[in-house]
mmCIF file of C-alpha atoms in Angstrom:
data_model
loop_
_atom_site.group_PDB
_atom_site.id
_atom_site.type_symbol
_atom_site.label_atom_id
_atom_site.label_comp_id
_atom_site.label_asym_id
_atom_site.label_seq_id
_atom_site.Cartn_x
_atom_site.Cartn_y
_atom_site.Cartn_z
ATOM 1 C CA UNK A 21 53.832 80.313 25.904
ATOM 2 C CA UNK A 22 56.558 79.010 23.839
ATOM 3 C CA UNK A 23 57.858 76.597 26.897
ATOM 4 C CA UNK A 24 53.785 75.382 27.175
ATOM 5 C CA UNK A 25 54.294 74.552 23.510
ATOM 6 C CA UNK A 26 57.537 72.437 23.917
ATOM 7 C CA UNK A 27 55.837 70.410 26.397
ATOM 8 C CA UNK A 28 52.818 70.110 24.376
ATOM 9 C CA UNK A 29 54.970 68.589 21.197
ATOM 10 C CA UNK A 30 56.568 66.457 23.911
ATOM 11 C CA UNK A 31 53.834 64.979 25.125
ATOM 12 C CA UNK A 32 52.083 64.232 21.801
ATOM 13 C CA UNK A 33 55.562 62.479 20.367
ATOM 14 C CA UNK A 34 55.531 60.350 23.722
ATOM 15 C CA UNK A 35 51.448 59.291 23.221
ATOM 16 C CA UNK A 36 52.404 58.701 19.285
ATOM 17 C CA UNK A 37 55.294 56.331 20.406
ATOM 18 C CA UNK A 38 53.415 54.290 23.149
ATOM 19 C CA UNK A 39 50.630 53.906 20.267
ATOM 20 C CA UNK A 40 52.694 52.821 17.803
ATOM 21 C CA UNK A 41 53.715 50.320 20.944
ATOM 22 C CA UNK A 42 51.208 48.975 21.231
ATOM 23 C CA UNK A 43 50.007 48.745 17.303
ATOM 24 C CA UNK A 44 53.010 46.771 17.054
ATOM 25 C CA UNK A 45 52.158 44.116 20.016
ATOM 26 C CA UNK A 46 48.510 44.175 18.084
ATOM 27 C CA UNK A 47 50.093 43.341 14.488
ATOM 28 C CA UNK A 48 52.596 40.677 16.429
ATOM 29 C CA UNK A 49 51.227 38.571 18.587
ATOM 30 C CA UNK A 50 52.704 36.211 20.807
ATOM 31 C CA UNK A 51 52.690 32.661 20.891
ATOM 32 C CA UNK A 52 51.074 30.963 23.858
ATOM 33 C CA UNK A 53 51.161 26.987 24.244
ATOM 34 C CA UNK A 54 47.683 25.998 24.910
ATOM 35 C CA UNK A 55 47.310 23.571 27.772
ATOM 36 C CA UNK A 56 44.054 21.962 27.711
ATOM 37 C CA UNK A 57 42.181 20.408 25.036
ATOM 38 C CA UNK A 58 39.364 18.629 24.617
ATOM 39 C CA UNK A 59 37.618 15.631 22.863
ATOM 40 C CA UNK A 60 33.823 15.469 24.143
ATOM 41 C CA UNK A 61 32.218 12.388 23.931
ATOM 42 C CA UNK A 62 29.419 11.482 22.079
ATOM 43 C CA UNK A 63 25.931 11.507 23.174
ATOM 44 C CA UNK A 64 25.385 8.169 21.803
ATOM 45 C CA UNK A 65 28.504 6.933 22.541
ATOM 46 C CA UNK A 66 27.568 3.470 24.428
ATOM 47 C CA UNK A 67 25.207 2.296 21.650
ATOM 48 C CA UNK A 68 27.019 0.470 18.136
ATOM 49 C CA UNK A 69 28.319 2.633 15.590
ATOM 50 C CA UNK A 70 28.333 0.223 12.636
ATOM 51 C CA UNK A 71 30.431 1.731 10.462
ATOM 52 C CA UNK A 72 29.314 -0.029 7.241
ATOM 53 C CA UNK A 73 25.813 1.154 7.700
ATOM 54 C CA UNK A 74 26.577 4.568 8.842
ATOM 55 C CA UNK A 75 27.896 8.120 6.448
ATOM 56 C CA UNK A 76 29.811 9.411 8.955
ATOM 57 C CA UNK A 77 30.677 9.756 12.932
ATOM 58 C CA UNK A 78 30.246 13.207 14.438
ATOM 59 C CA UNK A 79 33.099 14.779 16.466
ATOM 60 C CA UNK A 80 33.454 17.693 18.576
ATOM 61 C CA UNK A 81 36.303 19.824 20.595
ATOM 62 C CA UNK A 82 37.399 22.248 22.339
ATOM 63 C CA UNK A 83 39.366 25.053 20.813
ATOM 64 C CA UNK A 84 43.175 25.141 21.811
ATOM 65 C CA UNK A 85 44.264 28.755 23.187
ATOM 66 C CA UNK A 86 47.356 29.323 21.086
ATOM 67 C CA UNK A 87 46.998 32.849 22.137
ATOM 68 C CA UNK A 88 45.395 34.742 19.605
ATOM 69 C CA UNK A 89 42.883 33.990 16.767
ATOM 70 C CA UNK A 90 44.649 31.985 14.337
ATOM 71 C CA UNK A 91 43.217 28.712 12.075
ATOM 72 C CA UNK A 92 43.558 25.743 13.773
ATOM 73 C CA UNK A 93 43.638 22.463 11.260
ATOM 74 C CA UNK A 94 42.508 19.264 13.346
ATOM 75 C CA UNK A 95 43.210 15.984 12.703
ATOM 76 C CA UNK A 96 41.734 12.915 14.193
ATOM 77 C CA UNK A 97 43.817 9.327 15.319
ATOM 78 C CA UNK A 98 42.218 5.769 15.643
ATOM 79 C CA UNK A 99 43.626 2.960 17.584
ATOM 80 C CA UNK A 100 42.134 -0.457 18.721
ATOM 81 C CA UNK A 101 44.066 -0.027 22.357
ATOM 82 C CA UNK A 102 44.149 2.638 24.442
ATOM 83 C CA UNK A 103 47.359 3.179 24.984
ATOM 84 C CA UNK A 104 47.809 3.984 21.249
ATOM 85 C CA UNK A 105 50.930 1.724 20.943
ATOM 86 C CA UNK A 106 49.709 0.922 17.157
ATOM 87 C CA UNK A 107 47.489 3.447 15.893
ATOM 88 C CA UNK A 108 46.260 5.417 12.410
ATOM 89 C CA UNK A 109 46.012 9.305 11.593
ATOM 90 C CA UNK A 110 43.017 9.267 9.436
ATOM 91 C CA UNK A 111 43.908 11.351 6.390
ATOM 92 C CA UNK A 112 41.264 13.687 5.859
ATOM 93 C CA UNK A 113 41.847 17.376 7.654
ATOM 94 C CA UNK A 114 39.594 19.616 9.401
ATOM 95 C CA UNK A 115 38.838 23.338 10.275
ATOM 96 C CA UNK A 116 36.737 23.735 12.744
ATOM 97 C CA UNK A 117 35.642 21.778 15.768
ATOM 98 C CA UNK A 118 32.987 20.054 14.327
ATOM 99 C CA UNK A 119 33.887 17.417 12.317
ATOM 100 C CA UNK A 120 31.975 14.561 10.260
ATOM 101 C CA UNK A 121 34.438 11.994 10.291
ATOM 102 C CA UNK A 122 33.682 9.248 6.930
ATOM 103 C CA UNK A 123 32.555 6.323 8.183
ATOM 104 C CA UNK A 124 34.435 4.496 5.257
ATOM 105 C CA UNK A 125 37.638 6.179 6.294
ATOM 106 C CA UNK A 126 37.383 4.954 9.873
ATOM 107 C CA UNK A 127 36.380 1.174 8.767
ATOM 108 C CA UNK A 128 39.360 1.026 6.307
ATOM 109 C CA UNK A 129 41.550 2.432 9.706
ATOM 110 C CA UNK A 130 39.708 -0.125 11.890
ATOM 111 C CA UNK A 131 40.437 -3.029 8.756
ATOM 112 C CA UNK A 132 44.089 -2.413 8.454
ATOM 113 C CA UNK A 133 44.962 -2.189 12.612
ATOM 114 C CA UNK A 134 43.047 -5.396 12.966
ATOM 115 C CA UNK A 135 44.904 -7.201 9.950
ATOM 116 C CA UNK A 136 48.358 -5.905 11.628
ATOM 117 C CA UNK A 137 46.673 -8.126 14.782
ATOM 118 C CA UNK A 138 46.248 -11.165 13.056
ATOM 119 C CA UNK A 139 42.592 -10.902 11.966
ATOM 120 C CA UNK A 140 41.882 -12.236 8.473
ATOM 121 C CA UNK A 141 38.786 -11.340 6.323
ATOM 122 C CA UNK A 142 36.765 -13.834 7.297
ATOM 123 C CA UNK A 143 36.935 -13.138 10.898
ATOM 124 C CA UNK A 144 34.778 -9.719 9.743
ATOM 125 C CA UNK A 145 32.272 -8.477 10.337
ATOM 126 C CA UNK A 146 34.044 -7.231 13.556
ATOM 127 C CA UNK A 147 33.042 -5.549 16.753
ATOM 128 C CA UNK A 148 35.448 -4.058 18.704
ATOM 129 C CA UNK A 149 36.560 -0.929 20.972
ATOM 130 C CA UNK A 150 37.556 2.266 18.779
ATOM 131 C CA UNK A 151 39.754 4.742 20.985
ATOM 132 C CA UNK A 152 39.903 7.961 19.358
ATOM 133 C CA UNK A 153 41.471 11.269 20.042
ATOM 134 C CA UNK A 154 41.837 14.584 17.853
ATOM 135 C CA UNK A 155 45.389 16.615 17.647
ATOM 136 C CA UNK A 156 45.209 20.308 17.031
ATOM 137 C CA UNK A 157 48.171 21.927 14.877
ATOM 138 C CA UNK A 158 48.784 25.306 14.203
ATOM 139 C CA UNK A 159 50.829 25.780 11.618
ATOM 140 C CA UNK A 160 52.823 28.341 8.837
ATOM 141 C CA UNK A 161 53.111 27.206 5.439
ATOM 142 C CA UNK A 162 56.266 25.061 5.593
ATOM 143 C CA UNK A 163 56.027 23.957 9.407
ATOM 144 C CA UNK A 164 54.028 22.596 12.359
ATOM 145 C CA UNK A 165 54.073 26.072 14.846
ATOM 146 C CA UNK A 166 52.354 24.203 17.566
ATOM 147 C CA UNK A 167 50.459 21.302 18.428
ATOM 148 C CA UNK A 168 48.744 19.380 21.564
ATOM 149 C CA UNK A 169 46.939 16.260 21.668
ATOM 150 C CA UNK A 170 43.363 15.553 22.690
ATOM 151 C CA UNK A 171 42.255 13.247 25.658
ATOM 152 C CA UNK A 172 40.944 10.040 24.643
ATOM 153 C CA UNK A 173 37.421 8.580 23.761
ATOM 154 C CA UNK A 174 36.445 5.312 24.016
ATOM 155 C CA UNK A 175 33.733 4.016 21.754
ATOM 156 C CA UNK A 176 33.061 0.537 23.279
ATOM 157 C CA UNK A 177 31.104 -1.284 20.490
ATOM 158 C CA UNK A 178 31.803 -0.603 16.583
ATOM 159 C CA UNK A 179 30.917 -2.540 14.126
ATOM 160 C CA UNK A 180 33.338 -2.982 11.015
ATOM 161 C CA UNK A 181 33.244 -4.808 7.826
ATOM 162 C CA UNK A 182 36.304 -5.754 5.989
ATOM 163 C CA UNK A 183 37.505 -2.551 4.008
ATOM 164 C CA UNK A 184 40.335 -3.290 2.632
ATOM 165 C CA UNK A 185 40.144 -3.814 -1.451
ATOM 166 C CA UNK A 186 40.972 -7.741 -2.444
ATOM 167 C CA UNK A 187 44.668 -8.715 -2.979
ATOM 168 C CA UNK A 188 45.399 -9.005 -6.937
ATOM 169 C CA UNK A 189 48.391 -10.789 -8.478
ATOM 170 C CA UNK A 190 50.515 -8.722 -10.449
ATOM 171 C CA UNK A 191 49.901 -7.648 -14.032
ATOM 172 C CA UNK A 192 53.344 -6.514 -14.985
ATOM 173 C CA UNK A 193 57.102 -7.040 -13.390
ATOM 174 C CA UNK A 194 60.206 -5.731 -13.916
ATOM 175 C CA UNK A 195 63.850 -6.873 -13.693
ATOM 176 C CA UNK A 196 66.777 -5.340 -13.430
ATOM 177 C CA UNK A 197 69.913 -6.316 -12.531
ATOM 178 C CA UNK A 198 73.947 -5.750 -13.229
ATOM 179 C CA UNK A 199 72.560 -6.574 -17.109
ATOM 180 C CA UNK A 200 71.335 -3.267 -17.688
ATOM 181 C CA UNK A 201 73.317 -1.586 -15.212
ATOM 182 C CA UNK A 202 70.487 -1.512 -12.479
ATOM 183 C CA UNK A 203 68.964 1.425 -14.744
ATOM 184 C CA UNK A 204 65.431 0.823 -14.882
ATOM 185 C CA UNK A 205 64.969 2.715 -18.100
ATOM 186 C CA UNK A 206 66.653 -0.645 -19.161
ATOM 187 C CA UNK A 207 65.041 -2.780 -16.817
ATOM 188 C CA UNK A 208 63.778 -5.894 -18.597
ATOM 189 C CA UNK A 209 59.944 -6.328 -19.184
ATOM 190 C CA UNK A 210 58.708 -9.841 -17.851
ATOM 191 C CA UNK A 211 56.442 -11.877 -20.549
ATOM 192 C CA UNK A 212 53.032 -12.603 -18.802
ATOM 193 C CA UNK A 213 51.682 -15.742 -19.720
ATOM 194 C CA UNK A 214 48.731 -16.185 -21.593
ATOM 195 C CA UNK A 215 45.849 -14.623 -20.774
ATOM 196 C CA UNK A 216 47.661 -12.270 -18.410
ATOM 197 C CA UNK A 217 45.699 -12.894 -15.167
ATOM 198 C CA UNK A 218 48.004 -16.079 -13.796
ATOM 199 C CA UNK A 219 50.904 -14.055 -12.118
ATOM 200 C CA UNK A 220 53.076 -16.151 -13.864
ATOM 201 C CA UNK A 221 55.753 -14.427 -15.689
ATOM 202 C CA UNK A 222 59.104 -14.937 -17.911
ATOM 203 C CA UNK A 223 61.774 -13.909 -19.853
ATOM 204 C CA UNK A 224 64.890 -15.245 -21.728
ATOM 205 C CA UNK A 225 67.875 -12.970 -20.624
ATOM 206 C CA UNK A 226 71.678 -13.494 -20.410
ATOM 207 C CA UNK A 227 72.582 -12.226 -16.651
ATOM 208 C CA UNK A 228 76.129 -11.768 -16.206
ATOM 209 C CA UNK A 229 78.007 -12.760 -12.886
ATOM 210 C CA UNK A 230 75.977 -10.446 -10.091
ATOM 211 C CA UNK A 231 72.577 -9.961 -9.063
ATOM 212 C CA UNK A 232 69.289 -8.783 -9.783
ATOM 213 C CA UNK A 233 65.656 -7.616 -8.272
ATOM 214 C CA UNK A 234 62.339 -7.429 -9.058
ATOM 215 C CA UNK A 235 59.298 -4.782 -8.821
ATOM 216 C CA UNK A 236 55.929 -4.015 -10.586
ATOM 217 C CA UNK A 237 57.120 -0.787 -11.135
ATOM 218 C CA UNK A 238 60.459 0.610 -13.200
ATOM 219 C CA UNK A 239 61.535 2.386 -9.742
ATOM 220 C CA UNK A 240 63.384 2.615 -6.759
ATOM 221 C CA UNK A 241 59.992 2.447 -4.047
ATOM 222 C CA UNK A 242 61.192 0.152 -1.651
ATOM 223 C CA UNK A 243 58.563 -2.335 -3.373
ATOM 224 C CA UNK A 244 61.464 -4.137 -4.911
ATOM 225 C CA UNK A 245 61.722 -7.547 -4.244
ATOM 226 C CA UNK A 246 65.593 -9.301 -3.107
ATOM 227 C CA UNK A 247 66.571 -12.415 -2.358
ATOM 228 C CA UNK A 248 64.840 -12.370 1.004
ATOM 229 C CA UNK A 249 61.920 -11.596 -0.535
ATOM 230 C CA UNK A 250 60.648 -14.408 -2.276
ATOM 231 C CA UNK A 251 61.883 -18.159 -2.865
ATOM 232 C CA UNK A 252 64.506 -18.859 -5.387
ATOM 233 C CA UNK A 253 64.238 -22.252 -7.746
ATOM 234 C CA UNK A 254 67.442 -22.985 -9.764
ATOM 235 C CA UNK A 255 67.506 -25.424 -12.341
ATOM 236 C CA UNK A 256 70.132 -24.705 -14.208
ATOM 237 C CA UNK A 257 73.100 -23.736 -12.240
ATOM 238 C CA UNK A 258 72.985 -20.364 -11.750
ATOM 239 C CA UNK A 259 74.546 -20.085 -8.386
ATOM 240 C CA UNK A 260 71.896 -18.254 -6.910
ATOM 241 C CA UNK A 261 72.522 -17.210 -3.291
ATOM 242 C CA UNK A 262 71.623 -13.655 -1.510
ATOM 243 C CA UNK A 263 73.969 -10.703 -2.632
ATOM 244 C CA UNK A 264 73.669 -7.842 -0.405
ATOM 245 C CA UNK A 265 70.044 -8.074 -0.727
ATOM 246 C CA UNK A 266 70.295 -9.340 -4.154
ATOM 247 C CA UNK A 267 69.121 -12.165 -6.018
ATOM 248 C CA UNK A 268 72.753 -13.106 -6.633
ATOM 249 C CA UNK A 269 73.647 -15.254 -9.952
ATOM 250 C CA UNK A 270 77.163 -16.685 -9.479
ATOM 251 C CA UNK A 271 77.347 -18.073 -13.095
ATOM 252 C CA UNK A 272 76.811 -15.933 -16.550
ATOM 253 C CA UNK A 273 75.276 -17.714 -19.052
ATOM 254 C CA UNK A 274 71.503 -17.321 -20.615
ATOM 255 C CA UNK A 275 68.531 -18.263 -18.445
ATOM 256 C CA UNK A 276 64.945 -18.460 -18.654
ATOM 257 C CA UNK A 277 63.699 -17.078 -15.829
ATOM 258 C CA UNK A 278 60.335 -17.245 -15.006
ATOM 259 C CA UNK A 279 58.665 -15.638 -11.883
ATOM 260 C CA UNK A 280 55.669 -17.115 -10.108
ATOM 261 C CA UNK A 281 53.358 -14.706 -7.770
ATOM 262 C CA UNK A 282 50.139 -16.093 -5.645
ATOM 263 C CA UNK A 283 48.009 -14.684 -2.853
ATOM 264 C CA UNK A 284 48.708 -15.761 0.689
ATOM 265 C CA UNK A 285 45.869 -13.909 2.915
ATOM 266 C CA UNK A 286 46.824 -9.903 2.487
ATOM 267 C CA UNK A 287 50.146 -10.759 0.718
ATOM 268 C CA UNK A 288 51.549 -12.134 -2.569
ATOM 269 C CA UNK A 289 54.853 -14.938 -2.365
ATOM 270 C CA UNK A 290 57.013 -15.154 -5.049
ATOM 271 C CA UNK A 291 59.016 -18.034 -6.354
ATOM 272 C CA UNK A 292 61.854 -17.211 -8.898
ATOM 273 C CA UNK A 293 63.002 -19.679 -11.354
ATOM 274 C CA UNK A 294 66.716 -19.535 -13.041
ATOM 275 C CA UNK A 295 65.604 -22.517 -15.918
ATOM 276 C CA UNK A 296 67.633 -23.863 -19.030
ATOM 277 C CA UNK A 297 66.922 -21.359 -21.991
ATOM 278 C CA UNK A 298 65.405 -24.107 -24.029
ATOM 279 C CA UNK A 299 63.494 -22.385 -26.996
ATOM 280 C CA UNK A 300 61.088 -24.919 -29.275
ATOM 281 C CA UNK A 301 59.730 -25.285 -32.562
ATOM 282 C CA UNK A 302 56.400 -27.046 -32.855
ATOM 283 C CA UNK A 303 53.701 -27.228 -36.085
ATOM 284 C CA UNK A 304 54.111 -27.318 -39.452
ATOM 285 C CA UNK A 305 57.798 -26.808 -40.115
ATOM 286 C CA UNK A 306 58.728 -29.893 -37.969
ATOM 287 C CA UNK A 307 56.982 -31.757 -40.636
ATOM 288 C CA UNK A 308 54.260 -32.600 -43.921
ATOM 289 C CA UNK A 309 51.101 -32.187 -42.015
ATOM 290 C CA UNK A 310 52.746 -30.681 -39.063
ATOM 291 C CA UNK A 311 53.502 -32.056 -35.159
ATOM 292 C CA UNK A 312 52.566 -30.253 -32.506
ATOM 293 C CA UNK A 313 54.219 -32.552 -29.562
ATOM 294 C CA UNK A 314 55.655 -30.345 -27.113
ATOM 295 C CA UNK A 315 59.341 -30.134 -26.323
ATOM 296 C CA UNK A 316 60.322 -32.592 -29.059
ATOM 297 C CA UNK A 317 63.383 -34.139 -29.706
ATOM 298 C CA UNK A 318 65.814 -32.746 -31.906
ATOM 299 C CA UNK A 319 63.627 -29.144 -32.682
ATOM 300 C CA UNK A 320 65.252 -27.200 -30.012
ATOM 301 C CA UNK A 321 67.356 -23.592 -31.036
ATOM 302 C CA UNK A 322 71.047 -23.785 -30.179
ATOM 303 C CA UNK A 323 72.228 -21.572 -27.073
ATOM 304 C CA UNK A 324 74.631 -18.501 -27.900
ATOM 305 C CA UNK A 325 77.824 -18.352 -25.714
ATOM 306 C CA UNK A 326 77.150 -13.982 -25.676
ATOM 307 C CA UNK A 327 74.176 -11.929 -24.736
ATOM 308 C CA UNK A 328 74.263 -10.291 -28.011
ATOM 309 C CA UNK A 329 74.462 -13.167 -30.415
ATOM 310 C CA UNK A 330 71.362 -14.891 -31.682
ATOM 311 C CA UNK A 331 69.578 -18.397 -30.626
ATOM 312 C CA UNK A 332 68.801 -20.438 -33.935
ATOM 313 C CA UNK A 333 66.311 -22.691 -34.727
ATOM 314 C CA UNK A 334 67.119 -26.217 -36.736
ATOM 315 C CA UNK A 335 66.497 -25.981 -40.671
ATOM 316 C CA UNK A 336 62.551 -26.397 -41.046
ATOM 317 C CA UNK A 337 61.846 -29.784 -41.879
ATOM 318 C CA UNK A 338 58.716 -28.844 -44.553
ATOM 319 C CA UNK A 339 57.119 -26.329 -46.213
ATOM 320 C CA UNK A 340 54.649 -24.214 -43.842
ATOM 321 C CA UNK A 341 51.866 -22.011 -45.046
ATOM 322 C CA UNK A 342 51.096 -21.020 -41.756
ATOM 323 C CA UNK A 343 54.873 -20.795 -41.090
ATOM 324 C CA UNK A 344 56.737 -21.848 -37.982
ATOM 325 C CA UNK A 345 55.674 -21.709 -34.046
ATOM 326 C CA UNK A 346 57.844 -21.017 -31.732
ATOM 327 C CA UNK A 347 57.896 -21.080 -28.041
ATOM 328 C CA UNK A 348 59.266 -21.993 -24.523
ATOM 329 C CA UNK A 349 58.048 -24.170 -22.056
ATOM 330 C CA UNK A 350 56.704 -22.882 -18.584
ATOM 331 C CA UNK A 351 55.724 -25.966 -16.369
ATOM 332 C CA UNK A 352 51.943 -25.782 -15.948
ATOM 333 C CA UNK A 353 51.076 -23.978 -19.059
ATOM 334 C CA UNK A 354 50.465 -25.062 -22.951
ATOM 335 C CA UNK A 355 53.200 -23.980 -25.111
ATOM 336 C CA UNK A 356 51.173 -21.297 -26.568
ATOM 337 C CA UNK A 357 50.648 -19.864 -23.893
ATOM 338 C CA UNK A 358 54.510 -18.571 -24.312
ATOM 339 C CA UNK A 359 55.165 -18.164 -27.737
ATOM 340 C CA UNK A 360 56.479 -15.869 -29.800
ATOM 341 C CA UNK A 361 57.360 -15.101 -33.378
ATOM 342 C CA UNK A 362 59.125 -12.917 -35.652
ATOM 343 C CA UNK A 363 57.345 -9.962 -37.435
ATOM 344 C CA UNK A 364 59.637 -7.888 -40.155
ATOM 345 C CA UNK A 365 62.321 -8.672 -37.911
ATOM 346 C CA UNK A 366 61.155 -7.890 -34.815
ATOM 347 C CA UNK A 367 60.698 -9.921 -32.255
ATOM 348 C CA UNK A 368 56.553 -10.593 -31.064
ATOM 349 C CA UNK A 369 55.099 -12.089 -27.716
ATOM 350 C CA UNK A 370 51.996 -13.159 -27.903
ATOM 351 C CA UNK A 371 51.877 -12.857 -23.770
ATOM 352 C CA UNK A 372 48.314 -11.505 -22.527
ATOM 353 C CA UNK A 373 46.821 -11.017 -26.369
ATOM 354 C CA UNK A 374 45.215 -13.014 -29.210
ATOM 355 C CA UNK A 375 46.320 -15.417 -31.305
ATOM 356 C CA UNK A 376 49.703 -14.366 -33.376
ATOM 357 C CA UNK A 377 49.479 -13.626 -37.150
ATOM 358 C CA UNK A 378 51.108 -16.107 -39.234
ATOM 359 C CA UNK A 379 54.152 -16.081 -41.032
ATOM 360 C CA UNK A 380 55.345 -18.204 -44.212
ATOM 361 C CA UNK A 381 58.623 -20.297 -44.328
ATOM 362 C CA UNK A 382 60.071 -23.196 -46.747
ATOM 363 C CA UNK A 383 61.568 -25.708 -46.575
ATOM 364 C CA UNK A 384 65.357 -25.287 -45.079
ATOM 365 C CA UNK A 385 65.178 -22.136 -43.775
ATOM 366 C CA UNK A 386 65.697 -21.407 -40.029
ATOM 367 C CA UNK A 387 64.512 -19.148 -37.334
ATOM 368 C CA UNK A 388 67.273 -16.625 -36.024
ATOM 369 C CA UNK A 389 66.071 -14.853 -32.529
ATOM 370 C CA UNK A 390 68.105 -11.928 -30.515
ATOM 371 C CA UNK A 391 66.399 -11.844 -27.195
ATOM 372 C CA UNK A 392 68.953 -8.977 -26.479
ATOM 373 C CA UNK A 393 68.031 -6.761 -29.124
ATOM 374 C CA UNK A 394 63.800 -7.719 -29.305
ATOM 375 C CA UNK A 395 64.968 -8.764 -33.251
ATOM 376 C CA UNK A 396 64.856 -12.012 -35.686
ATOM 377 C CA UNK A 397 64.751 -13.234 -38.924
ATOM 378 C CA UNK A 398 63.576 -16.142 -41.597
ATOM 379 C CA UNK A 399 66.073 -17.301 -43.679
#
């Protein structure tokens, strides 16, 4: 009786151990790379699908055998060949195998493959074969565990209208350079000329011997724009020649430079111009009654040798209740369209906004302006 119960207790441990076995294979299962998947075609494939006219296009698969039950994410690829040399992951994501793919999503896919083969926007609307396949991806929360790729789908006629959103010119731009130590919490802001919507932009800077770029934003987002990147105008001497990628200014001295930015089919040119720092007076300081000829001879602000000395205006020629106006000249524009004045002792662009307030002056005094510092004074 006792030996009966020894094998008894032996028997239960060994059933207990290939349970827990087998609990274990349960609670782990094992991976297994699935080997067919597929993309079925579309009822109504071989009609149009015009995209513009249409909320969404209606996909369906196959579920991949990874092995066990597990959430699949699926994501679906556009190309205009079938050999997907250039193609487009759309970015929306999907969790089961039915999937309402935006219509909008697809035509902006469709826009931008066709504009990387030449088309332009008035060559839309555009028919054309979509090939389209699906890739299935399981994955853990920091990494792709598995993945396989669809077979492809042809839809022979769909209909696209251009997608993409029109090209704008620039409403702010940013340079930096070996002035502020290419830190673009220093970078310099560009002056807009008036009324802000031109693309035209400049600023009066002293650039030491090096180089400098250009972006619409204050960072480092490969959006920056070199020497290579746009054409380079210099009037005054600068040197200018490419610098390891850099607009690269041989001579240090001030400069106004003003930047230039137009729309060329999907993308904006930009011309860069190194200019003499010429800063005017115009109005009623020049004289009684006032003048208001641009660029006139003899009312033109001396040039500092340093970047942190002042420019400085001749001594006003009259009394001026609306005080003096000062400006630079950018080719093309008025002269108010680039002026600037001095506002308890700070210095004011008028740029994209109204009309300046008005300051008083006499007779004598003269204009001091630190383009450095963003500071003046009357006196």
């Amino acid at each position: 009786m006792k030996r009966i119960s020894i094998y008894y207790t032996l028997l239960l441990a060994g059933l207990t151990s290939f349970s827990a076995c087998n609990s274990d294979r349960d609670s782990n299962p094992v991976l297994q790379e699935p080997t067919t998947f597929v993309l079925n075609t579309p009822a109504y494939v071989n009609t149009t699908y015009d995209l513009a006219n249409s909320k969404s296009v209606e996909l369906t698969c196959s579920q991949p055998d990874f092995g066990y039950t597990a959430p699949t994410i699926y994501s679906v690829e556009t190309s205009l060949t079938k050999d997907f040399k250039e193609s487009i992951k759309l970015d929306t994501k999907y969790t089961t195998a039915k999937m309402a793919v935006d219509a909008s999503e697809m035509a902006l896919a469709v826009t931008n493959m066709a504009v990387a083969q030449g088309k332009l926007e008035t060559d839309f609307p555009l028919t054309t074969s979509l090939y389209v396949r699906v890739i299935a991806e399981l994955s853990s929360a920091t990494e792709t565990i598995s993945s396989i790729t669809s077979n492809v789908v042809e839809f022979p006629s769909v209909r696209t209208e251009f997608a993409l959103p029109p090209v704008k010119l620039p409403t702010k731009l940013y340079l930096i350079g070996e002035f502020c130590s290419w830190d673009w919490g220093k970078a310099a802001d560009m002056i807009p000329c008036h009324d802000g919507t031109t693309g035209t932009f400049w600023r009066m800077v002293y650039l030491p011997e090096g180089g400098i770029k250009f972006n619409t934003a204050t960072a480092w987002d490969k959006n920056e724009i070199g020497y290579a990147g746009c054409k380079t105008v210099d009037n005054y001497g600068a040197g200018v020649s490419d610098s390891d990628g850099n607009i690269g200014i041989a001579k240090a001295g001030w400069y106004l430079v003003v930047i230039r930015s137009a729309v060329n089919g999907r993308n904006i040119e930009y011309t860069i111009e190194f200019n003499e720092p010429a800063v005017w007076l115009i109005g009623g300081v020049i004289k009684d009654g006032g003048d208001w000829t641009e660029c006139l001879d003899g009312w033109k602000f001396t040039i500092p040798a340093k970047a942190d000395e002042s420019f400085v205006s001749p001594a006003f020629a009259a009394d001026a209740a609306e005080g003096p106006r000062a400006y630079v000249k950018i080719d093309g524009f008025d002269w108010w369209k680039s002026e600037f004045m001095v506002f308890g002792e700070k210095l004011t662009y008028r740029a994209a906004g109204g009309d300046l307030d008005r300051v008083t002056s006499k007779t004598g005094q003269k204009l001091y302006l630190n383009f450095t510092n963003g500071t003046g004074k009357i006196e």
